[in-house]
Coordinates of N, CA and C in Angstrom, one line a residue:
M1 N 17.8 6.0 192.6 CA 17.7 7.1 191.7 C 18.3 8.4 192.4
E2 N 19.4 8.8 191.8 CA 20.1 10.0 192.4 C 19.7 11.2 191.6
L3 N 19.0 12.1 192.4 CA 18.5 13.3 191.7 C 19.4 14.5 191.9
G4 N 20.4 14.4 192.8 CA 21.3 15.5 193.0 C 20.7 16.6 193.8
A5 N 19.7 16.3 194.6 CA 19.0 17.2 195.5 C 18.5 16.5 196.7
Q6 N 18.3 17.2 197.8 CA 17.7 16.6 199.0 C 16.2 16.4 198.8
L7 N 15.7 15.2 199.1 CA 14.3 14.9 199.0 C 13.6 15.6 200.1
G8 N 12.3 15.8 199.9 CA 11.5 16.4 201.0 C 11.3 15.4 202.1
E9 N 11.1 15.9 203.3 CA 10.8 15.1 204.5 C 9.6 14.2 204.3
R10 N 8.5 14.8 203.7 CA 7.3 14.1 203.5 C 7.0 13.6 202.1
A11 N 7.5 14.5 201.1 CA 7.3 14.2 199.7 C 8.1 15.1 198.9
S12 N 8.3 14.8 197.6 CA 9.0 15.6 196.7 C 8.3 15.7 195.3
L13 N 8.3 16.9 194.8 CA 7.8 17.2 193.4 C 9.0 17.3 192.5
V14 N 9.2 16.4 191.6 CA 10.4 16.4 190.8 C 9.9 16.8 189.4
Q15 N 10.5 17.9 188.9 CA 10.1 18.4 187.6 C 11.2 18.3 186.6
F16 N 11.0 17.6 185.5 CA 12.0 17.6 184.4 C 11.6 18.7 183.4
S17 N 12.6 19.6 183.2 CA 12.4 20.7 182.3 C 13.5 20.8 181.2
S18 N 13.3 21.6 180.2 CA 14.3 21.9 179.2 C 14.3 23.4 179.0
A19 N 15.4 23.9 178.5 CA 15.7 25.3 178.4 C 14.6 26.2 177.7
F20 N 14.1 25.7 176.6 CA 13.2 26.5 175.8 C 11.7 26.1 176.0
C21 N 11.4 25.5 177.1 CA 10.1 24.9 177.3 C 9.3 26.0 178.1
Q22 N 8.3 26.6 177.3 CA 7.4 27.6 177.9 C 6.6 27.0 179.1
P23 N 5.9 25.8 178.8 CA 5.1 25.3 179.9 C 5.9 24.9 181.2
C24 N 7.2 24.8 181.0 CA 8.0 24.4 182.2 C 8.0 25.6 183.2
R25 N 7.9 26.8 182.7 CA 7.9 28.0 183.6 C 6.6 28.0 184.5
A26 N 5.5 27.8 183.8 CA 4.2 27.7 184.6 C 4.2 26.6 185.6
T27 N 4.8 25.4 185.2 CA 4.8 24.3 186.0 C 5.7 24.6 187.2
R28 N 6.9 25.2 187.0 CA 7.8 25.6 188.1 C 7.1 26.5 189.1
R29 N 6.3 27.5 188.6 CA 5.6 28.4 189.5 C 4.5 27.6 190.4
I30 N 3.8 26.7 189.7 CA 2.7 26.0 190.4 C 3.3 25.0 191.5
L31 N 4.4 24.3 191.1 CA 5.0 23.4 192.0 C 5.7 24.1 193.2
A32 N 6.3 25.2 192.9 CA 6.9 26.0 194.0 C 5.9 26.5 195.0
E33 N 4.7 26.9 194.5 CA 3.6 27.4 195.3 C 3.1 26.3 196.2
V34 N 2.9 25.1 195.7 CA 2.4 24.0 196.4 C 3.5 23.6 197.5
A35 N 4.7 23.5 197.1 CA 5.8 23.1 198.0 C 5.9 24.1 199.2
D36 N 5.6 25.4 198.9 CA 5.7 26.4 200.0 C 4.5 26.3 200.9
M37 N 3.4 25.8 200.4 CA 2.1 25.6 201.2 C 2.1 24.4 202.1
I38 N 2.8 23.4 201.7 CA 2.7 22.1 202.5 C 4.1 21.8 203.1
E39 N 4.1 21.8 204.4 CA 5.4 21.5 205.1 C 5.9 20.1 204.8
G40 N 7.3 20.1 204.6 CA 7.9 18.8 204.3 C 7.9 18.4 202.9
V41 N 7.5 19.3 202.0 CA 7.4 19.0 200.6 C 8.5 19.8 199.8
E42 N 9.3 19.2 199.0 CA 10.3 19.9 198.3 C 10.0 19.9 196.8
H43 N 10.3 21.0 196.1 CA 10.2 21.0 194.6 C 11.7 20.9 194.1
I44 N 11.9 19.9 193.3 CA 13.2 19.7 192.7 C 13.1 19.8 191.2
E45 N 13.8 20.7 190.6 CA 13.8 20.8 189.1 C 15.0 20.3 188.5
I46 N 14.9 19.4 187.5 CA 16.0 18.8 186.8 C 16.0 19.2 185.4
D47 N 17.2 19.6 184.9 CA 17.4 19.9 183.5 C 17.5 18.6 182.7
A48 N 16.5 18.3 181.9 CA 16.5 17.0 181.2 C 17.6 16.9 180.3
E49 N 18.1 17.9 179.7 CA 19.2 17.8 178.7 C 20.5 17.5 179.4
A50 N 20.7 18.0 180.6 CA 21.9 17.8 181.3 C 21.9 16.4 182.0
R51 N 20.8 15.8 182.2 CA 20.7 14.5 182.9 C 20.0 13.4 182.0
L52 N 20.5 13.3 180.8 CA 20.0 12.3 179.9 C 19.9 10.9 180.4
E53 N 20.9 10.5 181.1 CA 20.9 9.1 181.7 C 19.7 8.9 182.6
L54 N 19.4 9.9 183.4 CA 18.2 9.8 184.3 C 16.9 9.8 183.5
V55 N 16.9 10.7 182.5 CA 15.7 10.8 181.7 C 15.4 9.5 181.0
R56 N 16.4 8.8 180.5 CA 16.2 7.5 179.8 C 15.8 6.4 180.9
A57 N 16.5 6.5 182.0 CA 16.2 5.4 183.0 C 14.7 5.5 183.5
L58 N 14.2 6.8 183.6 CA 12.8 7.0 184.0 C 11.8 7.0 182.9
G59 N 12.2 6.9 181.7 CA 11.3 7.0 180.5 C 10.6 8.3 180.4
I60 N 11.3 9.4 180.6 CA 10.8 10.7 180.4 C 10.8 11.0 179.0
E61 N 9.6 11.3 178.4 CA 9.5 11.6 176.9 C 9.3 13.0 176.5
K62 N 8.8 13.8 177.5 CA 8.7 15.3 177.1 C 8.8 16.1 178.4
T63 N 9.0 17.4 178.2 CA 9.0 18.3 179.3 C 7.8 19.3 179.2
P64 N 7.2 19.7 180.3 CA 7.6 19.3 181.6 C 6.9 17.9 181.9
T65 N 7.7 17.1 182.7 CA 7.1 15.9 183.3 C 7.4 16.0 184.8
V66 N 6.3 15.7 185.6 CA 6.4 15.8 187.0 C 6.2 14.5 187.6
L67 N 7.1 14.1 188.5 CA 7.0 12.9 189.3 C 6.7 13.3 190.8
V68 N 5.8 12.7 191.4 CA 5.5 12.9 192.8 C 6.1 11.7 193.6
L69 N 7.1 12.0 194.4 CA 7.8 10.9 195.2 C 7.3 11.0 196.7
D70 N 7.2 9.8 197.3 CA 6.9 9.7 198.7 C 8.2 10.0 199.5
S71 N 8.1 9.9 200.8 CA 9.3 10.2 201.6 C 10.5 9.3 201.4
A72 N 10.2 8.1 200.9 CA 11.3 7.1 200.6 C 11.8 7.3 199.2
G73 N 11.3 8.2 198.4 CA 11.8 8.4 197.1 C 11.1 7.5 196.0
R74 N 10.0 6.9 196.4 CA 9.3 6.0 195.4 C 8.3 6.9 194.6
I75 N 8.2 6.6 193.3 CA 7.3 7.4 192.5 C 5.9 6.9 192.7
V76 N 5.0 7.9 193.2 CA 3.6 7.5 193.4 C 2.7 8.1 192.3
R77 N 3.1 9.1 191.7 CA 2.3 9.7 190.6 C 3.3 10.3 189.5
R78 N 2.8 10.4 188.3 CA 3.6 10.9 187.2 C 2.7 11.5 186.2
A79 N 3.0 12.7 185.7 CA 2.2 13.4 184.7 C 3.1 14.3 183.8
S80 N 2.6 14.5 182.6 CA 3.3 15.4 181.6 C 2.4 16.6 181.4
G81 N 3.0 17.7 181.0 CA 2.3 18.9 180.8 C 2.1 19.7 182.0
V82 N 1.5 20.9 181.9 CA 1.3 21.8 183.0 C 0.2 21.3 183.9
P83 N 0.5 21.0 185.2 CA -0.5 20.5 186.1 C -1.4 21.6 186.7
R84 N -2.6 21.2 187.1 CA -3.4 22.1 187.9 C -3.0 22.0 189.3
K85 N -3.0 23.1 190.0 CA -2.6 23.1 191.4 C -3.4 22.1 192.3
A86 N -4.7 22.0 192.0 CA -5.5 21.1 192.8 C -5.1 19.6 192.5
D87 N -4.7 19.3 191.3 CA -4.2 18.0 191.0 C -2.9 17.6 191.7
V88 N -2.0 18.6 191.8 CA -0.8 18.4 192.5 C -1.0 18.2 193.9
I89 N -1.9 18.9 194.5 CA -2.2 18.7 196.0 C -2.9 17.4 196.2
A90 N -3.8 17.0 195.3 CA -4.4 15.6 195.4 C -3.3 14.5 195.2
A91 N -2.4 14.7 194.3 CA -1.3 13.7 194.1 C -0.5 13.6 195.4
L92 N -0.2 14.7 196.0 CA 0.6 14.7 197.2 C -0.1 14.0 198.3
G93 N -1.5 14.0 198.3 CA -2.2 13.3 199.3 C -2.0 11.8 199.2
A94 N -1.7 11.3 198.0 CA -1.4 9.9 197.9 C 0.1 9.5 198.3
A95 N 0.9 10.6 198.4 CA 2.3 10.3 198.7 C 2.6 10.5 200.2
I96 N 1.8 11.3 200.8 CA 2.1 11.7 202.3 C 1.4 10.7 203.2

């Protein structure tokens, strides 16, 4: 899976967004805060409309969708909608 960005050393938060998606903005803020808090975690945002082949390959049906990847790039958690910060941190616990 080529994301076009460097994966985090310990884990990655991959966010699929679209241009006019209001919840994507809140999701971006939450994921960026968590990535800043936890060393080795990267937040990667992907424009779903620009990467339709990746969206189809991963079965992304709506934005925002967040994938939590472990250090090897394997998907360990997946969720749609605006996540709660505590849920993101818990999901990272499964990835790290």
